[in-house]
Short mmCIF file of C-alpha atoms in Angstrom, two decimals:
data_model
loop_
_atom_site.label_atom_id
_atom_site.label_comp_id
_atom_site.label_asym_id
_atom_site.label_seq_id
_atom_site.Cartn_x
_atom_site.Cartn_y
_atom_site.Cartn_z
CA MET A 92 13.73 2.95 8.27
CA LYS A 93 10.03 3.69 8.58
CA LYS A 94 10.42 5.80 11.69
CA TYR A 95 12.87 8.22 10.04
CA ILE A 96 10.21 10.33 8.36
CA ILE A 97 7.51 10.09 10.99
CA THR A 98 9.84 11.08 13.82
CA ILE A 99 10.76 14.25 11.98
CA ILE A 100 7.11 14.86 11.15
CA ALA A 101 6.31 14.75 14.85
CA ILE A 102 8.70 17.63 15.53
CA ALA A 103 8.29 19.49 12.25
CA THR A 104 6.83 22.97 12.47
CA VAL A 105 4.49 24.66 10.06
CA PHE A 106 5.98 27.72 8.41
CA HIS A 107 3.45 30.46 8.06
CA SER A 108 3.91 31.79 4.53
CA CYS A 109 3.36 28.41 2.94
CA THR A 110 -0.41 28.72 3.04
CA ASP A 111 -0.81 32.34 2.06
CA ASP A 112 -0.78 31.80 -1.70
CA MET A 113 -3.56 29.21 -1.44
CA ASN A 114 -5.94 31.27 0.64
CA VAL A 115 -5.68 28.41 3.14
CA VAL A 116 -5.17 29.61 6.69
CA SER A 117 -3.13 27.65 9.20
CA LYS A 118 -4.27 27.94 12.79
CA ASP A 119 -1.33 26.08 14.35
CA ASP A 120 0.36 28.05 17.11
CA ASP A 121 3.86 26.61 16.75
CA VAL A 122 4.75 28.61 13.63
CA LEU A 123 8.31 29.54 12.71
CA SER A 124 9.35 32.27 10.34
CA ALA A 125 11.02 31.12 7.14
CA ASP A 126 14.35 32.68 8.17
CA ALA A 127 14.32 30.82 11.49
CA LEU A 128 13.26 27.48 10.04
CA PHE A 129 15.68 27.57 7.11
CA SER A 130 18.67 28.90 8.99
CA SER A 131 20.35 25.47 9.02
CA PRO A 132 20.38 22.24 6.98
CA ALA A 133 18.35 20.59 9.75
CA GLY A 134 15.60 23.11 9.13
CA TYR A 135 15.31 22.00 5.51
CA LYS A 136 14.90 18.40 6.65
CA LYS A 137 12.12 19.48 9.02
CA ALA A 138 10.43 21.45 6.27
CA LEU A 139 10.66 18.48 3.90
CA ALA A 140 8.97 16.35 6.56
CA GLY A 141 6.26 18.99 6.77
CA VAL A 142 5.52 18.62 3.04
CA TYR A 143 5.28 14.84 3.41
CA GLY A 144 3.43 15.18 6.71
CA ASN A 145 0.54 17.03 5.11
CA LEU A 146 -0.55 13.65 3.71
CA THR A 147 -0.57 12.15 7.20
CA LEU A 148 -1.42 14.75 9.82
CA THR A 149 -4.39 17.03 10.28
CA GLY A 150 -2.29 19.45 12.29
CA THR A 151 0.46 19.70 14.89
CA GLN A 152 -1.83 20.01 17.91
CA GLY A 153 -3.12 16.46 18.07
CA PRO A 154 -5.87 14.41 16.41
CA VAL A 155 -8.84 16.62 17.29
CA PHE A 156 -7.51 19.75 15.58
CA SER A 157 -7.07 20.63 11.92
CA SER A 158 -4.42 23.05 10.69
CA LEU A 159 -6.88 24.20 8.02
CA GLU A 160 -9.08 27.00 9.30
CA GLY A 161 -12.79 26.18 9.39
CA LEU A 162 -12.35 22.45 8.84
CA ALA A 163 -12.82 19.65 11.35
CA ALA A 164 -10.11 17.03 11.84
CA GLY A 165 -12.43 14.27 10.62
CA THR A 166 -13.14 16.04 7.34
CA SER A 167 -9.64 17.26 6.48
CA GLN A 168 -7.21 14.32 6.80
CA TYR A 169 -5.89 13.46 3.36
CA VAL A 170 -6.40 9.67 3.26
CA ARG A 171 -9.82 9.80 4.90
CA CYS A 172 -10.98 12.43 2.41
CA LEU A 173 -9.54 10.40 -0.46
CA LEU A 174 -11.42 7.30 0.67
CA ASN A 175 -14.64 9.25 1.17
CA LEU A 176 -14.47 10.54 -2.39
CA GLN A 177 -12.96 7.55 -4.21
CA GLU A 178 -14.57 4.66 -2.29
CA MET A 179 -17.63 5.82 -0.37
CA THR A 180 -19.20 7.21 -3.55
CA THR A 181 -19.02 3.75 -5.18
CA ASP A 182 -20.08 0.13 -4.71
CA GLU A 183 -17.23 -0.67 -2.31
CA MET A 184 -17.91 1.23 0.91
CA ILE A 185 -20.78 2.59 2.98
CA TRP A 186 -20.78 4.37 6.36
CA SER A 187 -23.52 3.83 8.94
CA TYR A 188 -22.97 7.07 10.90
CA GLU A 189 -24.76 9.36 8.46
CA ASN A 190 -24.87 12.14 11.01
CA ASP A 191 -21.16 12.61 10.26
CA GLU A 192 -21.05 15.85 8.34
CA GLY A 193 -21.07 15.38 4.57
CA THR A 194 -21.04 11.58 4.55
CA ALA A 195 -24.69 10.93 3.67
CA GLU A 196 -24.55 13.10 0.56
CA LEU A 197 -21.40 11.45 -0.74
CA GLN A 198 -22.45 7.83 -0.35
CA ARG A 199 -25.87 8.59 -1.84
CA ASN A 200 -24.31 10.51 -4.78
CA ILE A 201 -26.24 13.69 -4.03
CA TRP A 202 -23.39 15.97 -2.88
CA THR A 203 -23.34 19.73 -3.47
CA ALA A 204 -20.66 22.42 -3.51
CA ALA A 205 -21.32 22.93 0.22
CA ASN A 206 -20.13 19.44 1.20
CA PRO A 207 -17.46 19.80 3.93
CA ILE A 208 -15.56 16.63 2.97
CA ILE A 209 -15.17 17.87 -0.60
CA LEU A 210 -13.86 21.14 0.84
CA GLY A 211 -11.52 19.15 3.09
CA MET A 212 -10.05 17.23 0.15
CA TYR A 213 -9.72 20.35 -1.98
CA SER A 214 -8.09 22.34 0.81
CA ARG A 215 -5.75 19.58 2.00
CA THR A 216 -4.60 18.90 -1.55
CA MET A 217 -3.99 22.56 -2.34
CA ALA A 218 -2.19 22.88 0.98
CA SER A 219 0.24 20.26 -0.39
CA VAL A 220 0.85 22.60 -3.32
CA ALA A 221 1.38 25.49 -0.93
CA TYR A 222 3.88 23.64 1.27
CA ALA A 223 5.76 22.49 -1.82
CA ASN A 224 5.89 25.97 -3.32
CA ASP A 225 7.23 27.52 -0.16
CA PHE A 226 9.89 24.86 0.21
CA LEU A 227 10.98 25.50 -3.36
CA ARG A 228 11.06 29.28 -2.81
CA GLU A 229 13.23 28.87 0.26
CA SER A 230 15.69 26.33 -1.16
CA THR A 231 17.01 28.05 -4.28
CA PRO A 232 20.80 28.26 -4.73
CA GLU A 233 20.58 31.98 -3.97
CA LYS A 234 18.72 31.36 -0.70
CA LEU A 235 21.18 28.68 0.37
CA LYS A 236 24.17 30.89 -0.37
CA GLY A 237 22.60 33.81 1.48
CA ARG A 238 22.23 31.59 4.55
CA ASN A 239 25.82 30.34 4.30
CA ILE A 240 24.72 26.82 3.41
CA THR A 241 27.49 26.06 0.93
CA ASP A 242 28.80 22.58 1.74
CA ALA A 243 28.62 20.63 -1.51
CA GLY A 244 27.12 17.52 0.05
CA THR A 245 24.46 19.52 1.91
CA VAL A 246 23.58 21.52 -1.18
CA ALA A 247 23.20 18.30 -3.20
CA GLU A 248 21.00 16.78 -0.50
CA ILE A 249 18.71 19.81 -0.48
CA GLU A 250 18.57 19.71 -4.28
CA LEU A 251 17.30 16.12 -3.99
CA TYR A 252 14.68 17.35 -1.52
CA ARG A 253 13.56 19.86 -4.15
CA LYS A 254 13.07 17.10 -6.72
CA GLU A 255 11.01 15.04 -4.27
CA VAL A 256 8.87 18.06 -3.40
CA ARG A 257 8.13 18.65 -7.08
CA VAL A 258 6.85 15.07 -7.30
CA LEU A 259 4.63 15.62 -4.26
CA ARG A 260 3.26 18.78 -5.87
CA ALA A 261 2.62 16.91 -9.12
CA TYR A 262 0.83 14.22 -7.13
CA ALA A 263 -1.39 16.89 -5.55
CA TYR A 264 -2.29 18.27 -8.96
CA TYR A 265 -2.96 14.71 -10.17
CA ASN A 266 -5.58 14.43 -7.44
CA MET A 267 -7.08 17.79 -8.43
CA MET A 268 -7.20 16.76 -12.09
CA ASP A 269 -8.85 13.45 -11.28
CA LEU A 270 -11.39 14.64 -8.70
CA PHE A 271 -12.24 18.16 -9.81
CA GLY A 272 -11.10 18.37 -13.44
CA LYS A 273 -9.51 21.77 -12.83
CA ALA A 274 -7.42 23.63 -10.29
CA PRO A 275 -5.81 27.01 -9.62
CA MET A 276 -2.20 26.86 -10.79
CA TYR A 277 0.49 28.10 -8.44
CA THR A 278 4.23 27.52 -8.58
CA GLU A 279 7.16 28.76 -6.56
CA ASN A 280 7.64 31.51 -9.14
CA ASP A 281 4.33 33.16 -8.24
CA PRO A 282 4.14 35.79 -5.49
CA LEU A 283 2.30 35.16 -2.25
CA ASN A 284 -1.40 36.08 -2.26
CA PHE A 285 -1.39 35.48 -6.02
CA ALA A 286 -4.76 34.45 -7.49
CA GLY A 287 -3.69 31.53 -9.64
CA PRO A 288 -5.25 31.04 -13.06
CA GLU A 289 -7.61 28.12 -13.56
CA TYR A 290 -6.02 25.18 -15.38
CA ASN A 291 -8.27 22.67 -17.10
CA ARG A 292 -7.57 18.95 -17.30
CA THR A 293 -5.42 19.18 -20.42
CA GLN A 294 -3.28 21.92 -18.90
CA LEU A 295 -2.95 20.03 -15.62
CA PHE A 296 -2.04 16.83 -17.46
CA GLU A 297 0.72 18.64 -19.35
CA PHE A 298 2.04 20.25 -16.17
CA ILE A 299 2.13 16.95 -14.25
CA GLU A 300 3.77 15.05 -17.09
CA THR A 301 6.36 17.75 -17.71
CA GLU A 302 7.26 18.09 -14.04
CA LEU A 303 7.65 14.37 -13.46
CA LYS A 304 9.72 13.80 -16.58
CA ALA A 305 11.97 16.73 -15.65
CA VAL A 306 12.86 15.44 -12.18
CA LEU A 307 12.71 11.68 -12.77
CA PRO A 308 16.36 11.18 -13.86
CA ASP A 309 17.64 12.91 -10.70
CA LEU A 310 15.48 11.04 -8.20
CA LYS A 311 16.91 8.07 -6.35
CA PRO A 312 16.34 4.71 -8.07
CA ALA A 313 13.43 2.57 -6.93
CA ARG A 314 13.74 1.19 -3.39
CA SER A 315 16.99 3.09 -2.70
CA ASN A 316 15.60 6.12 -0.86
CA VAL A 317 14.60 6.30 2.79
CA TYR A 318 11.32 4.43 3.31
CA GLY A 319 8.34 6.74 2.85
CA ARG A 320 10.15 9.17 0.55
CA VAL A 321 9.75 9.65 -3.17
CA ASP A 322 11.92 7.77 -5.67
CA GLN A 323 11.82 7.12 -9.41
CA ALA A 324 9.15 4.44 -9.06
CA VAL A 325 6.76 6.88 -7.39
CA ALA A 326 7.15 9.36 -10.25
CA ARG A 327 6.64 6.57 -12.77
CA MET A 328 3.56 5.38 -10.90
CA ILE A 329 1.90 8.79 -11.16
CA LEU A 330 2.79 8.88 -14.86
CA ALA A 331 1.36 5.38 -15.36
CA LYS A 332 -1.86 6.52 -13.68
CA ILE A 333 -2.30 9.60 -15.83
CA TYR A 334 -1.48 7.63 -18.98
CA LEU A 335 -3.98 4.88 -18.11
CA ASN A 336 -6.68 7.51 -17.58
CA ALA A 337 -5.62 9.84 -20.41
CA LYS A 338 -8.74 9.09 -22.46
CA VAL A 339 -10.81 10.42 -19.55
CA TYR A 340 -8.57 13.39 -18.84
CA THR A 341 -7.61 14.56 -22.34
CA ASP A 342 -9.46 12.25 -24.78
CA THR A 343 -6.06 10.92 -25.89
CA ASP A 344 -4.85 7.30 -26.03
CA ARG A 345 -1.65 6.88 -23.96
CA PHE A 346 -1.80 3.15 -23.27
CA ASN A 347 1.64 2.48 -24.78
CA ASP A 348 3.13 5.04 -22.41
CA CYS A 349 1.31 3.42 -19.49
CA ILE A 350 2.83 0.05 -20.37
CA THR A 351 6.29 1.61 -20.63
CA MET A 352 5.95 3.03 -17.12
CA CYS A 353 4.63 -0.28 -15.79
CA ASN A 354 7.58 -2.16 -17.26
CA GLU A 355 10.05 0.27 -15.71
CA ILE A 356 8.37 0.01 -12.30
CA ILE A 357 8.33 -3.78 -12.43
CA ALA A 358 12.04 -3.76 -13.29
CA GLY A 359 12.72 -1.74 -10.12
CA GLY A 360 13.04 -4.73 -7.81
CA TYR A 361 9.55 -4.96 -6.35
CA ALA A 362 7.89 -8.29 -5.59
CA LEU A 363 4.48 -9.43 -4.42
CA LYS A 364 4.26 -9.91 -0.66
CA PRO A 365 3.78 -13.69 -0.36
CA LYS A 366 0.77 -13.26 1.92
CA TYR A 367 -1.79 -10.76 0.66
CA LEU A 368 -3.08 -9.54 4.03
CA GLU A 369 0.41 -8.72 5.32
CA ASN A 370 0.25 -5.68 3.03
CA PHE A 371 -2.34 -4.24 5.41
CA MET A 372 -0.86 -5.02 8.82
CA ALA A 373 1.05 -2.90 11.33
CA ASP A 374 4.45 -3.89 9.93
CA ASN A 375 3.55 -3.41 6.27
CA HIS A 376 6.46 -0.98 5.90
CA THR A 377 8.54 -4.14 5.41
CA SER A 378 6.51 -5.24 2.38
CA GLU A 379 8.53 -5.55 -0.81
CA GLU A 380 5.34 -4.72 -2.71
CA MET A 381 4.92 -1.15 -1.47
CA ILE A 382 5.82 1.62 -3.91
CA PHE A 383 4.54 4.58 -1.87
CA THR A 384 2.63 4.75 1.39
CA VAL A 385 1.19 7.33 3.75
CA GLN A 386 2.93 6.52 7.01
CA SER A 387 1.08 5.96 10.24
CA ASP A 388 2.27 5.66 13.84
CA GLY A 389 -0.08 5.22 16.77
CA ILE A 390 1.95 7.60 18.93
CA LEU A 391 3.60 10.10 16.60
CA THR A 392 0.99 10.70 13.88
CA GLN A 393 -2.32 10.45 15.70
CA ASN A 394 -5.30 11.46 13.57
CA TRP A 395 -8.82 10.20 12.81
CA GLY A 396 -8.08 9.36 9.20
CA GLY A 397 -5.82 6.95 7.32
CA THR A 398 -5.79 3.36 8.44
CA THR A 399 -7.07 4.41 11.87
CA PHE A 400 -10.33 5.24 10.08
CA LEU A 401 -10.31 1.97 8.14
CA ILE A 402 -9.40 -0.41 10.94
CA ASN A 403 -11.62 1.12 13.60
CA GLY A 404 -14.45 1.48 11.09
CA GLN A 405 -14.45 -2.10 9.83
CA ILE A 406 -15.02 -3.63 13.29
CA GLY A 407 -18.45 -5.25 13.32
CA GLU A 408 -21.06 -5.42 16.06
CA ILE A 409 -20.03 -8.82 17.42
CA GLU A 410 -18.50 -10.79 14.56
CA ASN A 411 -15.16 -8.91 14.56
CA ASN A 412 -13.56 -8.76 17.99
CA ALA A 413 -11.75 -5.42 18.16
CA ALA A 414 -8.96 -6.98 20.23
CA ASP A 415 -8.13 -9.25 17.29
CA PHE A 416 -7.26 -6.16 15.27
CA GLY A 417 -5.14 -4.44 17.90
CA ILE A 418 -7.49 -1.49 18.13
CA LYS A 419 -10.57 -0.34 20.05
CA GLY A 420 -13.04 -0.32 17.13
CA TRP A 421 -15.96 1.86 16.02
CA THR A 422 -18.55 -0.90 15.99
CA GLY A 423 -20.07 -1.43 12.58
CA ALA A 424 -19.46 1.94 10.96
CA LEU A 425 -17.93 0.78 7.66
CA ARG A 426 -19.55 -1.90 5.52
CA VAL A 427 -19.61 -3.01 1.89
CA ARG A 428 -22.47 -2.98 -0.58
CA LYS A 429 -24.13 -6.02 -2.13
CA GLN A 430 -22.59 -5.57 -5.56
CA PHE A 431 -19.07 -5.68 -4.15
CA VAL A 432 -19.84 -8.82 -2.14
CA GLN A 433 -21.02 -10.51 -5.33
CA LYS A 434 -17.57 -10.02 -6.91
CA PHE A 435 -16.48 -12.94 -4.72
CA ASP A 436 -19.35 -15.27 -5.64
CA GLY A 437 -18.34 -18.74 -6.83
CA ALA A 438 -16.12 -21.61 -5.78
CA LYS A 439 -12.98 -19.95 -7.18
CA PHE A 440 -13.11 -17.44 -4.34
CA SER A 441 -13.88 -19.75 -1.43
CA GLN A 442 -10.21 -19.90 -0.42
CA ASP A 443 -9.20 -16.46 -1.73
CA ASP A 444 -7.25 -14.52 0.94
CA ARG A 445 -8.67 -11.27 -0.43
CA ASN A 446 -12.17 -12.38 0.50
CA THR A 447 -12.37 -11.03 4.05
CA ILE A 448 -16.14 -10.52 3.93
CA GLY A 449 -18.01 -11.22 7.16
CA THR A 450 -21.69 -12.18 7.14
CA GLY A 451 -22.49 -12.36 10.85
CA THR A 452 -23.01 -15.07 13.45
CA ALA A 453 -25.74 -17.55 14.30
CA THR A 454 -27.21 -15.08 16.78
CA GLN A 455 -26.92 -11.96 14.66
CA GLN A 456 -26.92 -12.70 10.95
CA ARG A 457 -26.20 -9.77 8.69
CA THR A 458 -28.17 -9.11 5.52
CA ILE A 459 -26.44 -8.52 2.23
CA ASP A 460 -29.05 -5.91 1.38
CA ILE A 461 -29.05 -2.55 3.14
CA ALA A 462 -32.60 -1.31 3.51
CA ASP A 463 -31.61 1.36 6.02
CA ILE A 464 -28.05 2.71 5.90
CA ASN A 465 -28.18 3.74 9.55
CA VAL A 466 -28.84 0.20 10.79
CA LYS A 467 -25.30 -0.99 11.48
CA THR A 468 -26.10 -4.70 11.28
CA GLN A 469 -27.32 -4.42 7.69
CA GLY A 470 -24.64 -4.96 5.08
CA TYR A 471 -21.61 -7.22 5.23
CA ILE A 472 -18.29 -6.17 6.74
CA VAL A 473 -14.68 -6.84 5.75
CA SER A 474 -11.52 -7.32 7.80
CA LYS A 475 -8.79 -6.35 5.32
CA PHE A 476 -6.79 -3.92 7.48
CA SER A 477 -5.30 -4.66 10.89
CA ASN A 478 -3.29 -2.93 13.63
CA VAL A 479 -1.48 -6.18 14.45
CA THR A 480 1.88 -7.12 12.93
CA SER A 481 2.45 -10.21 10.81
CA THR A 482 4.04 -11.82 13.88
CA GLY A 483 0.97 -11.17 16.04
CA VAL A 484 2.15 -8.11 17.96
CA ASP A 485 -0.45 -5.42 18.64
CA GLY A 486 0.11 -1.86 17.52
CA LYS A 487 1.34 0.68 20.06
CA ASN A 488 -2.06 2.32 20.63
CA ILE A 489 -5.58 0.88 20.77
CA ASP A 490 -7.04 4.10 19.35
CA PHE A 491 -4.61 4.95 16.52
CA ALA A 492 -3.10 2.60 13.95
CA ASP A 493 0.54 1.87 13.11
CA THR A 494 -0.42 0.50 9.69
CA ASP A 495 0.72 2.52 6.67
CA PHE A 496 -1.80 3.26 3.93
CA PRO A 497 -0.74 1.83 0.53
CA LEU A 498 -1.18 4.59 -2.03
CA PHE A 499 0.71 2.58 -4.67
CA ARG A 500 1.74 -1.07 -4.71
CA LEU A 501 2.96 -3.58 -7.28
CA ALA A 502 -0.33 -5.47 -7.68
CA ASP A 503 -1.89 -2.35 -9.16
CA VAL A 504 0.95 -2.14 -11.70
CA TYR A 505 0.29 -5.72 -12.85
CA LEU A 506 -3.38 -4.94 -13.38
CA MET A 507 -2.64 -1.65 -15.16
CA TYR A 508 -0.32 -3.46 -17.57
CA ALA A 509 -3.00 -6.01 -18.37
CA GLU A 510 -5.71 -3.40 -18.83
CA ALA A 511 -3.60 -1.12 -21.03
CA THR A 512 -2.72 -4.15 -23.17
CA LEU A 513 -6.37 -5.14 -23.57
CA ARG A 514 -7.17 -1.56 -24.56
CA GLY A 515 -4.69 -1.72 -27.45
CA GLY A 516 -1.37 -0.94 -25.81
CA ASN A 517 1.81 -2.65 -26.91
CA GLY A 518 2.02 -5.19 -24.09
CA THR A 519 1.34 -8.86 -24.64
CA ILE A 520 -1.59 -10.98 -23.60
CA ALA A 521 0.81 -13.70 -22.50
CA GLN A 522 2.59 -11.38 -20.06
CA SER A 523 -0.73 -9.93 -18.88
CA LEU A 524 -1.92 -13.44 -18.08
CA VAL A 525 1.27 -14.12 -16.10
CA TYR A 526 0.73 -10.99 -13.99
CA VAL A 527 -2.95 -11.66 -13.34
CA ASN A 528 -2.34 -15.27 -12.38
CA LYS A 529 0.48 -14.24 -10.03
CA LEU A 530 -2.16 -12.30 -8.10
CA ARG A 531 -4.55 -15.25 -8.21
CA GLU A 532 -1.90 -17.67 -6.98
CA ARG A 533 -0.80 -15.33 -4.19
CA ALA A 534 -4.42 -15.05 -3.04
CA ASN A 535 -4.80 -18.85 -3.03
CA ASP A 536 -1.69 -19.93 -1.12
CA ASN A 537 0.25 -20.52 -4.36
CA ALA A 538 -2.37 -22.89 -5.73
CA THR A 539 -3.29 -22.52 -9.41
CA THR A 540 -6.92 -23.58 -8.97
CA ALA A 541 -8.22 -20.03 -9.45
CA ASN A 542 -5.98 -19.13 -12.39
CA ILE A 543 -7.64 -17.91 -15.57
CA THR A 544 -7.02 -18.63 -19.24
CA ALA A 545 -6.39 -16.18 -22.05
CA SER A 546 -10.02 -16.48 -23.17
CA GLU A 547 -11.16 -15.26 -19.75
CA LEU A 548 -8.89 -12.22 -19.75
CA ASN A 549 -11.07 -9.31 -20.85
CA LEU A 550 -11.99 -5.85 -19.60
CA GLN A 551 -14.93 -7.09 -17.54
CA PHE A 552 -12.55 -9.43 -15.75
CA ILE A 553 -10.11 -6.56 -15.13
CA ILE A 554 -12.64 -4.18 -13.56
CA ASP A 555 -13.89 -6.96 -11.27
CA GLU A 556 -10.38 -8.15 -10.41
CA ARG A 557 -9.33 -4.60 -9.54
CA ALA A 558 -12.23 -4.54 -7.08
CA ARG A 559 -11.16 -7.82 -5.52
CA GLU A 560 -7.48 -6.91 -5.28
CA LEU A 561 -7.57 -3.19 -4.49
CA TYR A 562 -10.76 -2.50 -2.55
CA TRP A 563 -10.59 0.28 0.04
CA GLU A 564 -7.28 1.54 -1.40
CA GLY A 565 -8.67 4.65 -3.09
CA HIS A 566 -9.02 3.52 -6.73
CA ARG A 567 -12.63 2.49 -7.29
CA ARG A 568 -14.32 5.71 -8.45
CA GLN A 569 -11.51 6.37 -10.93
CA ASP A 570 -11.76 2.81 -12.22
CA LEU A 571 -15.54 2.90 -12.68
CA ILE A 572 -15.30 6.19 -14.57
CA ARG A 573 -12.60 4.83 -16.88
CA PHE A 574 -14.80 1.82 -17.66
CA GLY A 575 -17.90 3.97 -18.27
CA LEU A 576 -19.73 2.43 -15.29
CA TYR A 577 -19.86 5.25 -12.76
CA THR A 578 -22.59 7.53 -14.04
CA GLY A 579 -25.64 6.53 -16.06
CA GLY A 580 -27.52 3.32 -15.35
CA THR A 581 -25.37 0.63 -16.97
CA TYR A 582 -24.13 -0.45 -13.56
CA ASN A 583 -26.07 0.39 -10.41
CA TRP A 584 -25.22 -0.41 -6.81
CA SER A 585 -27.06 -0.14 -3.51
CA TRP A 586 -27.93 3.47 -2.70
CA LYS A 587 -26.44 4.83 -5.89
CA GLY A 588 -28.43 7.95 -6.66
CA ASN A 589 -30.09 7.81 -3.21
CA ALA A 590 -32.18 4.74 -4.05
CA ALA A 591 -31.90 1.50 -2.08
CA ARG A 592 -31.45 -0.62 -5.22
CA GLY A 593 -29.51 2.05 -7.10
CA ILE A 594 -30.48 4.26 -10.01
CA SER A 595 -28.77 6.16 -12.79
CA ILE A 596 -26.87 9.31 -11.84
CA PRO A 597 -26.07 12.17 -14.25
CA SER A 598 -22.76 12.43 -16.08
CA PHE A 599 -21.72 15.66 -14.34
CA ARG A 600 -21.06 13.62 -11.20
CA ARG A 601 -17.93 12.23 -12.78
CA LEU A 602 -16.42 15.39 -11.27
CA PHE A 603 -16.88 16.84 -7.82
CA ALA A 604 -18.08 20.38 -7.25
CA ILE A 605 -15.57 23.16 -6.68
CA PRO A 606 -16.20 24.11 -3.02
CA GLN A 607 -18.12 27.31 -2.50
CA GLY A 608 -15.41 28.78 -0.29
CA SER A 609 -12.74 28.15 -2.92
CA LEU A 610 -14.78 29.94 -5.57
CA GLY A 611 -15.11 32.92 -3.26
CA SER A 612 -11.39 33.13 -2.53
CA ASN A 613 -10.23 33.05 -6.16
CA LYS A 614 -12.34 34.79 -8.78
CA ASN A 615 -10.47 33.00 -11.56
CA LEU A 616 -12.20 29.73 -10.66
CA THR A 617 -15.42 28.52 -12.28
CA GLN A 618 -17.87 25.93 -11.05
CA ASN A 619 -18.12 22.54 -12.73
CA THR A 620 -21.18 21.89 -14.87
CA GLY A 621 -24.21 20.65 -12.95
CA TYR A 622 -23.47 22.39 -9.66
#
């Protein structure tokens, strides 16, 4: 059940040593010593929830506090930071409240190493590594025996926890590899306060691949674990992602491996949710399409990130009634840029469920162009996410969402298969066409009117279709880089490079800067070129 993990997260405590080896300081008051927390099997379950909970919570003291010293809650929640870096720096998202610290620089592509949101993402992600390492240190066979935890079933359960935690750590390093191109390497075998060596992208790629392959056979099969926890499909999804982007990360073609992972995920019993928008509603934990989500509960996991950020932010000035979305709303903060809107131009998209773009009303018509980012009525809005269930029941709280954030879902797998095939992988065009048209039919109430033919299936179609299917799900920057469209001037969007119509940006911005504070805390780290 969905509430299994989040209930434990709500009572889970932060154990102090877990942040020491990252030079990340926790300021939570309810800290237990390792011996106290791990004195019983229940303590291991709480600690496991803490590792997962780092993706959801900003801290254990409520939504206005961050457990990461020196960081605000709004700039240190994992999903919000991910969206700021992967979506707000692209053609898919723009934020009207530019007085929010760090936002203006990101969405204008002029960020520096002092940007607090970049620091928030870096710190939150490395905190995931720290939590994982400490769990692994405290759950060895020797530790369990020393604490008289010897029941065979309990020991096996904790061993499964260890495998899941290694996947979560690999996922954290995947984010570091993708966003920063390098990271300090720490494992459970390193001492606390150890200054980890800097790993480059090739080294990180090898670590992630090796870790995931090592634990994959011992994870629970797809869809057989408790909702919200890691299974084999999650590990395969991370592998599929690194293989699809391997040319960017290591200058190596791994498209065949990507297709293999996609096939294995698809065989795991997933299915498209019949109605597209039900993937983004308050009961989306029931969706048969979800592979891995960041859980959200309006009472137990209150924070200003995740889908709370998305749903509140997408409410328009008057065209979206906040009550219709089961939430209070932050009127007109999040909008989309002209180039994204144009992805839905044409009759084929007039009945497309994915097209949730709002243009205004007769009394207050929005403009597709954004001449001034801070004017909230400029730029179209979307209404993709909701805090109402598929049966019309409002979420539990008008300020905080119950809707889980979809990190990985089946639709992405279909599109990855098709792209890897077009790039020379050993899939088939016929199967790629089946997968793409399944998405088209789902978006058009099972009608085939928007289906495409084999002659229309090309890489330009794929990059545009990924925008239409996956917008605001944290993929766009990575996609544009893989297609060679992010930097340079081949493809410009509104306010790219801090120009209203968009201009070329330099190639070094394919990576984010290493935060200044992180460089100061570990002398092994070096700054990325251009910063």
